[in-house]
Amino acid sequence: MRALKRYGQNFLVDKNILACIIRRACLSPDDVVLEIGPGHGVLTRALLAENVKCVHAVEIDERMRPELEETAGNDSRLTLHWGDAVKFDYSSLSPFPNKVIANIPYNITTPLLWELLRFAARGMKYHLYMLQKESAMRIIAPEDTKERYPLGVTVQAMGHAVIVRNVPRECFRPVPNVDSVLAEIVLEKNFELACDSLWSEILHRGFSHRRKTLSNNLKDFADVLNYGSMRAEDLTVNEWLEIYGRKKNPSAESC
Ligand code: SAH
């Protein structure tokens, strides 16, 4: 079967990395796992080899049906879902996942993570992803760095992200032409942020013209003026939360 570039197909073939993912995820009998892009099911079967409650897997490529259906036929804890993981209706999943563990297609990283962060309040709080190194660097980028971007600020406002380890290119087939890392995101606060259109509007407008100041990008957000001469990437997470809090709840301003 030919690997499809448009689906970001680089299949994990390294057993040590697989073991490392499983160890890091600290799976327990209460865990309901969501896997995005199971592909041939290598990670899926490693998840099922653990004592987990169940696994939901969302795959777009119908060519994987025979292999994945065989795995599901052998283990009733696996439920397969077919379609685009960016547009998938996660709210319908039952039981609802508390952990996302996935070697995802790199081309959908940003929209997929925005979508999944929306379910933090429902309990989807632990995320362990294989990511393109550059994407992971942007997610953990601190203030005053040019890699900083809205998704990273949001992840940091909701919890914390760490790079667990580098993953050599040779661990995948076909061998990708980008570097990969295993990255962990643990959400622990501000669970509503990713669902709030005001929060994402402030961030996306703030970062929209990177060379312009915040007062330019957020013209009608009068109360950002404290930070007006700064650029979006300079602000700390707490400063973004302050701008958001004042706009969300204007009466708090005079206190
Ligand atoms: N997890 C597997 C495969 C990783 S490759 C492994 O580690 O070996 C990425 C997988 O994501 C492929 O199976 C690809 O078909 C699937 N995929 C790509 N785009 C997708 C999308 N939009 N929604 C769901 N799955 C997708």
mmCIF file of C-alpha atoms and ligand atoms in Angstrom:
data_model
loop_
_atom_site.group_PDB
_atom_site.id
_atom_site.type_symbol
_atom_site.label_atom_id
_atom_site.label_comp_id
_atom_site.label_asym_id
_atom_site.label_seq_id
_atom_site.Cartn_x
_atom_site.Cartn_y
_atom_site.Cartn_z
ATOM 1 C CA MET A 1 0.000 0.000 0.000
ATOM 2 C CA ARG A 2 1.442 3.356 -1.031
ATOM 3 C CA ALA A 3 1.773 5.926 1.780
ATOM 4 C CA LEU A 4 -0.197 9.072 0.957
ATOM 5 C CA LYS A 5 1.574 12.379 1.445
ATOM 6 C CA ARG A 6 -1.697 14.305 1.576
ATOM 7 C CA TYR A 7 -2.666 12.309 4.668
ATOM 8 C CA GLY A 8 0.708 12.862 6.320
ATOM 9 C CA GLN A 9 1.381 9.124 6.358
ATOM 10 C CA ASN A 10 4.655 8.325 8.111
ATOM 11 C CA PHE A 11 4.107 5.114 10.010
ATOM 12 C CA LEU A 12 5.896 4.436 13.277
ATOM 13 C CA VAL A 13 8.093 1.335 13.000
ATOM 14 C CA ASP A 14 10.385 1.691 16.017
ATOM 15 C CA LYS A 15 9.480 -0.545 18.971
ATOM 16 C CA ASN A 16 11.494 1.500 21.497
ATOM 17 C CA ILE A 17 9.593 4.684 20.666
ATOM 18 C CA LEU A 18 6.333 2.784 20.894
ATOM 19 C CA ALA A 19 7.328 1.508 24.363
ATOM 20 C CA CYS A 20 8.351 5.029 25.346
ATOM 21 C CA ILE A 21 4.909 6.415 24.354
ATOM 22 C CA ILE A 22 3.122 3.706 26.344
ATOM 23 C CA ARG A 23 5.330 4.183 29.422
ATOM 24 C CA ARG A 24 4.898 7.935 29.389
ATOM 25 C CA ALA A 25 1.089 7.722 29.099
ATOM 26 C CA CYS A 26 0.819 5.832 32.458
ATOM 27 C CA LEU A 27 -2.322 4.027 31.349
ATOM 28 C CA SER A 28 -4.805 2.719 33.888
ATOM 29 C CA PRO A 29 -8.069 0.696 33.771
ATOM 30 C CA ASP A 30 -10.118 3.905 33.966
ATOM 31 C CA ASP A 31 -8.517 5.459 30.903
ATOM 32 C CA VAL A 32 -10.553 6.100 27.784
ATOM 33 C CA VAL A 33 -8.067 6.845 25.005
ATOM 34 C CA LEU A 34 -8.609 8.773 21.789
ATOM 35 C CA GLU A 35 -6.200 8.015 18.957
ATOM 36 C CA ILE A 36 -6.119 10.175 15.829
ATOM 37 C CA GLY A 37 -4.898 8.551 12.612
ATOM 38 C CA PRO A 38 -4.308 4.932 13.690
ATOM 39 C CA GLY A 39 -3.059 3.979 10.222
ATOM 40 C CA HIS A 40 -2.070 0.301 10.241
ATOM 41 C CA GLY A 41 -2.794 0.161 13.983
ATOM 42 C CA VAL A 42 0.693 -0.221 15.449
ATOM 43 C CA LEU A 43 0.074 2.286 18.260
ATOM 44 C CA THR A 44 -3.563 1.157 18.555
ATOM 45 C CA ARG A 45 -2.517 -2.413 19.349
ATOM 46 C CA ALA A 46 0.110 -1.193 21.819
ATOM 47 C CA LEU A 47 -2.626 0.818 23.597
ATOM 48 C CA LEU A 48 -4.914 -2.225 23.668
ATOM 49 C CA ALA A 49 -2.113 -4.347 25.126
ATOM 50 C CA GLU A 50 -2.450 -2.168 28.233
ATOM 51 C CA ASN A 51 -5.240 -2.477 30.746
ATOM 52 C CA VAL A 52 -7.316 0.483 29.481
ATOM 53 C CA LYS A 53 -11.085 0.846 29.525
ATOM 54 C CA CYS A 54 -11.375 1.494 25.801
ATOM 55 C CA VAL A 55 -9.865 3.178 22.744
ATOM 56 C CA HIS A 56 -11.576 5.388 20.155
ATOM 57 C CA ALA A 57 -9.651 5.751 16.891
ATOM 58 C CA VAL A 58 -10.475 8.267 14.133
ATOM 59 C CA GLU A 59 -9.025 7.494 10.681
ATOM 60 C CA ILE A 60 -9.659 9.138 7.309
ATOM 61 C CA ASP A 61 -8.066 6.582 4.967
ATOM 62 C CA GLU A 62 -10.560 3.844 4.111
ATOM 63 C CA ARG A 63 -7.749 1.624 2.852
ATOM 64 C CA MET A 64 -6.934 0.916 6.523
ATOM 65 C CA ARG A 65 -10.375 -0.659 7.083
ATOM 66 C CA PRO A 66 -9.443 -4.361 6.752
ATOM 67 C CA GLU A 67 -6.510 -4.176 9.181
ATOM 68 C CA LEU A 68 -8.234 -1.935 11.721
ATOM 69 C CA GLU A 69 -11.501 -3.869 11.589
ATOM 70 C CA GLU A 70 -9.588 -7.054 12.253
ATOM 71 C CA THR A 71 -8.023 -5.460 15.342
ATOM 72 C CA ALA A 72 -11.454 -4.215 16.477
ATOM 73 C CA GLY A 73 -12.918 -7.691 15.837
ATOM 74 C CA ASN A 74 -10.359 -9.170 18.204
ATOM 75 C CA ASP A 75 -10.882 -6.606 20.940
ATOM 76 C CA SER A 76 -14.255 -5.080 21.771
ATOM 77 C CA ARG A 77 -12.574 -2.199 23.624
ATOM 78 C CA LEU A 78 -11.655 -0.612 20.267
ATOM 79 C CA THR A 79 -14.210 1.591 18.472
ATOM 80 C CA LEU A 80 -13.336 2.814 14.990
ATOM 81 C CA HIS A 81 -14.605 6.120 13.617
ATOM 82 C CA TRP A 82 -14.136 7.004 9.955
ATOM 83 C CA GLY A 83 -13.693 10.571 8.717
ATOM 84 C CA ASP A 84 -11.709 13.778 9.073
ATOM 85 C CA ALA A 85 -10.434 14.220 12.621
ATOM 86 C CA VAL A 86 -10.558 18.023 12.284
ATOM 87 C CA LYS A 87 -14.312 17.962 11.596
ATOM 88 C CA PHE A 88 -15.215 14.988 13.770
ATOM 89 C CA ASP A 89 -17.999 15.370 16.351
ATOM 90 C CA TYR A 90 -16.052 14.466 19.500
ATOM 91 C CA SER A 91 -18.943 15.423 21.769
ATOM 92 C CA SER A 92 -20.712 12.222 20.666
ATOM 93 C CA LEU A 93 -17.970 9.890 21.960
ATOM 94 C CA SER A 94 -19.079 7.543 24.710
ATOM 95 C CA PRO A 95 -17.467 6.877 27.081
ATOM 96 C CA PHE A 96 -15.729 10.227 26.683
ATOM 97 C CA PRO A 97 -11.911 10.155 26.342
ATOM 98 C CA ASN A 98 -9.667 11.526 29.081
ATOM 99 C CA LYS A 99 -6.412 10.913 27.171
ATOM 100 C CA VAL A 100 -5.413 11.636 23.576
ATOM 101 C CA ILE A 101 -2.437 9.558 22.445
ATOM 102 C CA ALA A 102 -1.510 9.831 18.802
ATOM 103 C CA ASN A 103 1.083 9.963 16.095
ATOM 104 C CA ILE A 104 -0.895 12.557 14.166
ATOM 105 C CA PRO A 105 -0.673 13.689 10.540
ATOM 106 C CA TYR A 106 1.547 16.764 10.851
ATOM 107 C CA ASN A 107 -0.359 18.806 8.263
ATOM 108 C CA ILE A 108 -3.435 19.127 10.527
ATOM 109 C CA THR A 109 -1.615 19.842 13.813
ATOM 110 C CA THR A 110 -2.859 23.372 14.513
ATOM 111 C CA PRO A 111 -6.589 22.988 13.628
ATOM 112 C CA LEU A 112 -6.716 19.548 15.274
ATOM 113 C CA LEU A 113 -5.216 20.741 18.558
ATOM 114 C CA TRP A 114 -7.525 23.775 18.665
ATOM 115 C CA GLU A 115 -10.469 21.430 18.208
ATOM 116 C CA LEU A 116 -9.346 18.939 20.871
ATOM 117 C CA LEU A 117 -8.557 21.658 23.435
ATOM 118 C CA ARG A 118 -12.261 22.542 23.321
ATOM 119 C CA PHE A 119 -13.031 19.353 25.227
ATOM 120 C CA ALA A 120 -10.815 19.989 28.242
ATOM 121 C CA ALA A 121 -13.804 20.784 30.449
ATOM 122 C CA ARG A 122 -15.383 17.435 29.555
ATOM 123 C CA GLY A 123 -12.265 15.664 30.802
ATOM 124 C CA MET A 124 -9.931 15.471 27.791
ATOM 125 C CA LYS A 125 -6.968 16.751 29.787
ATOM 126 C CA TYR A 126 -3.984 14.564 28.974
ATOM 127 C CA HIS A 127 -2.458 14.731 25.480
ATOM 128 C CA LEU A 128 0.584 12.868 24.191
ATOM 129 C CA TYR A 129 1.465 13.539 20.571
ATOM 130 C CA MET A 130 4.095 12.792 18.014
ATOM 131 C CA LEU A 131 4.595 16.198 16.420
ATOM 132 C CA GLN A 132 6.791 17.851 13.863
ATOM 133 C CA LYS A 133 9.569 19.452 15.905
ATOM 134 C CA GLU A 134 8.791 22.982 14.662
ATOM 135 C CA SER A 135 5.139 22.674 15.700
ATOM 136 C CA ALA A 136 6.135 21.533 19.172
ATOM 137 C CA MET A 137 8.619 24.412 19.476
ATOM 138 C CA ARG A 138 5.822 26.872 18.662
ATOM 139 C CA ILE A 139 3.509 25.297 21.232
ATOM 140 C CA ILE A 140 6.088 25.676 24.008
ATOM 141 C CA ALA A 141 7.518 29.008 22.765
ATOM 142 C CA PRO A 142 7.808 31.501 25.656
ATOM 143 C CA GLU A 143 7.125 35.235 25.349
ATOM 144 C CA ASP A 144 9.643 37.344 23.426
ATOM 145 C CA THR A 145 10.301 34.627 20.850
ATOM 146 C CA LYS A 146 9.296 34.812 17.230
ATOM 147 C CA GLU A 147 7.906 31.246 17.299
ATOM 148 C CA ARG A 148 5.115 32.298 19.656
ATOM 149 C CA TYR A 149 1.616 31.912 18.206
ATOM 150 C CA PRO A 150 -2.029 31.737 19.334
ATOM 151 C CA LEU A 151 -2.217 27.958 19.880
ATOM 152 C CA GLY A 152 0.926 27.973 22.044
ATOM 153 C CA VAL A 153 -0.358 30.846 24.176
ATOM 154 C CA THR A 154 -3.638 28.957 24.627
ATOM 155 C CA VAL A 155 -1.980 25.674 25.620
ATOM 156 C CA GLN A 156 0.206 27.525 28.119
ATOM 157 C CA ALA A 157 -2.819 29.393 29.514
ATOM 158 C CA MET A 158 -4.653 26.084 30.008
ATOM 159 C CA GLY A 159 -1.796 24.022 31.412
ATOM 160 C CA HIS A 160 1.692 23.059 30.376
ATOM 161 C CA ALA A 161 3.483 21.401 27.499
ATOM 162 C CA VAL A 162 6.827 19.611 27.480
ATOM 163 C CA ILE A 163 8.929 17.923 24.847
ATOM 164 C CA VAL A 164 9.466 14.400 26.146
ATOM 165 C CA ARG A 165 12.115 13.392 23.626
ATOM 166 C CA ASN A 166 13.397 13.739 20.106
ATOM 167 C CA VAL A 167 12.380 10.980 17.718
ATOM 168 C CA PRO A 168 14.808 10.163 14.890
ATOM 169 C CA ARG A 169 13.497 10.225 11.328
ATOM 170 C CA GLU A 170 14.483 6.586 10.869
ATOM 171 C CA CYS A 171 11.739 5.571 13.306
ATOM 172 C CA PHE A 172 9.125 6.122 10.564
ATOM 173 C CA ARG A 173 8.317 4.611 7.166
ATOM 174 C CA PRO A 174 8.482 6.272 4.788
ATOM 175 C CA VAL A 175 11.279 8.299 6.411
ATOM 176 C CA PRO A 176 9.922 11.880 6.699
ATOM 177 C CA ASN A 177 11.948 14.910 5.695
ATOM 178 C CA VAL A 178 11.192 16.753 8.945
ATOM 179 C CA ASP A 179 12.244 16.150 12.554
ATOM 180 C CA SER A 180 9.787 14.724 15.088
ATOM 181 C CA VAL A 181 9.373 14.930 18.843
ATOM 182 C CA LEU A 182 7.130 13.311 21.410
ATOM 183 C CA ALA A 183 5.271 16.117 23.204
ATOM 184 C CA GLU A 184 3.018 16.020 26.250
ATOM 185 C CA ILE A 185 0.308 18.548 27.055
ATOM 186 C CA VAL A 186 -1.433 18.483 30.426
ATOM 187 C CA LEU A 187 -4.440 20.783 30.806
ATOM 188 C CA GLU A 188 -5.168 21.906 34.320
ATOM 189 C CA LYS A 189 -6.958 25.287 34.307
ATOM 190 C CA ASN A 190 -8.957 27.788 32.234
ATOM 191 C CA PHE A 191 -10.719 24.883 30.549
ATOM 192 C CA GLU A 192 -13.192 27.133 28.727
ATOM 193 C CA LEU A 193 -10.601 29.188 26.826
ATOM 194 C CA ALA A 194 -10.372 27.205 23.579
ATOM 195 C CA CYS A 195 -14.181 27.291 23.213
ATOM 196 C CA ASP A 196 -14.398 31.023 23.705
ATOM 197 C CA SER A 197 -14.501 32.954 20.430
ATOM 198 C CA LEU A 198 -13.502 36.162 22.243
ATOM 199 C CA TRP A 199 -10.235 34.552 23.417
ATOM 200 C CA SER A 200 -9.292 33.259 19.971
ATOM 201 C CA GLU A 201 -10.325 36.525 18.303
ATOM 202 C CA ILE A 202 -8.091 38.559 20.621
ATOM 203 C CA LEU A 203 -5.145 36.243 19.972
ATOM 204 C CA HIS A 204 -5.626 35.880 16.237
ATOM 205 C CA ARG A 205 -6.083 39.612 15.735
ATOM 206 C CA GLY A 206 -3.205 40.385 18.076
ATOM 207 C CA PHE A 207 -0.871 38.146 16.095
ATOM 208 C CA SER A 208 -2.320 39.043 12.674
ATOM 209 C CA HIS A 209 0.262 41.592 11.512
ATOM 210 C CA ARG A 210 3.367 40.573 13.319
ATOM 211 C CA ARG A 211 5.329 43.745 12.692
ATOM 212 C CA LYS A 212 2.563 45.956 13.992
ATOM 213 C CA THR A 213 1.968 46.887 17.602
ATOM 214 C CA LEU A 214 -0.946 45.557 19.614
ATOM 215 C CA SER A 215 -2.721 48.925 19.583
ATOM 216 C CA ASN A 216 -2.746 48.676 15.791
ATOM 217 C CA ASN A 217 -3.916 45.065 15.645
ATOM 218 C CA LEU A 218 -6.477 45.392 18.428
ATOM 219 C CA LYS A 219 -7.729 48.916 17.608
ATOM 220 C CA ASP A 220 -11.183 48.650 19.087
ATOM 221 C CA PHE A 221 -10.026 46.843 22.210
ATOM 222 C CA ALA A 222 -9.487 50.183 23.954
ATOM 223 C CA ASP A 223 -8.356 48.599 27.184
ATOM 224 C CA VAL A 224 -5.286 46.952 25.699
ATOM 225 C CA LEU A 225 -3.634 50.350 25.753
ATOM 226 C CA ASN A 226 -1.439 49.369 28.698
ATOM 227 C CA TYR A 227 0.248 47.028 26.272
ATOM 228 C CA GLY A 228 -0.378 49.141 23.185
ATOM 229 C CA SER A 229 3.190 49.704 22.142
ATOM 230 C CA MET A 230 4.124 46.034 22.515
ATOM 231 C CA ARG A 231 3.931 43.317 19.884
ATOM 232 C CA ALA A 232 1.843 40.193 20.314
ATOM 233 C CA GLU A 233 4.797 37.873 20.836
ATOM 234 C CA ASP A 234 6.073 40.019 23.743
ATOM 235 C CA LEU A 235 3.060 39.439 25.995
ATOM 236 C CA THR A 236 3.104 36.861 28.767
ATOM 237 C CA VAL A 237 0.236 34.401 29.174
ATOM 238 C CA ASN A 238 -0.991 36.394 32.179
ATOM 239 C CA GLU A 239 -1.055 39.608 30.155
ATOM 240 C CA TRP A 240 -3.179 37.910 27.467
ATOM 241 C CA LEU A 241 -5.484 36.602 30.190
ATOM 242 C CA GLU A 242 -5.748 40.117 31.596
ATOM 243 C CA ILE A 243 -6.762 41.634 28.243
ATOM 244 C CA TYR A 244 -9.283 38.825 27.793
ATOM 245 C CA GLY A 245 -10.652 39.171 31.319
ATOM 246 C CA ARG A 246 -11.221 42.906 30.965
ATOM 247 C CA LYS A 247 -13.001 42.565 27.641
ATOM 248 C CA LYS A 248 -15.072 39.648 28.858
ATOM 249 C CA ASN A 249 -16.084 41.352 32.035
ATOM 250 C CA PRO A 250 -15.771 45.137 31.485
ATOM 251 C CA SER A 251 -17.287 46.095 34.833
ATOM 252 C CA ALA A 252 -14.285 44.557 36.583
ATOM 253 C CA GLU A 253 -12.134 47.287 35.041
ATOM 254 C CA SER A 254 -12.976 50.019 37.523
ATOM 255 C CA CYS A 255 -12.297 47.844 40.566
HETATM 256 N N1 SAH B 1 -0.551 6.349 13.993
HETATM 257 C C1 SAH B 1 -0.009 5.602 12.856
HETATM 258 C C2 SAH B 1 -0.089 6.403 11.553
HETATM 259 C C3 SAH B 1 0.541 7.751 11.551
HETATM 260 S S1 SAH B 1 0.494 8.513 9.963
HETATM 261 C C4 SAH B 1 1.418 5.195 13.166
HETATM 262 O O1 SAH B 1 1.982 5.724 14.103
HETATM 263 O O2 SAH B 1 1.970 4.354 12.466
HETATM 264 C C5 SAH B 1 -0.924 9.574 10.119
HETATM 265 C C6 SAH B 1 -2.261 8.840 10.050
HETATM 266 O O3 SAH B 1 -3.297 9.812 10.110
HETATM 267 C C7 SAH B 1 -2.493 8.070 8.753
HETATM 268 O O4 SAH B 1 -3.066 6.826 9.043
HETATM 269 C C8 SAH B 1 -3.486 8.955 7.976
HETATM 270 O O5 SAH B 1 -4.288 8.251 7.068
HETATM 271 C C9 SAH B 1 -4.281 9.565 9.104
HETATM 272 N N2 SAH B 1 -4.913 10.861 8.768
HETATM 273 C C10 SAH B 1 -4.460 11.831 7.938
HETATM 274 N N3 SAH B 1 -5.279 12.881 7.908
HETATM 275 C C11 SAH B 1 -6.305 12.574 8.746
HETATM 276 C C12 SAH B 1 -7.490 13.271 9.138
HETATM 277 N N4 SAH B 1 -7.769 14.485 8.669
HETATM 278 N N5 SAH B 1 -8.320 12.654 10.007
HETATM 279 C C13 SAH B 1 -8.055 11.414 10.507
HETATM 280 N N6 SAH B 1 -6.938 10.708 10.165
HETATM 281 C C14 SAH B 1 -6.081 11.285 9.302
#
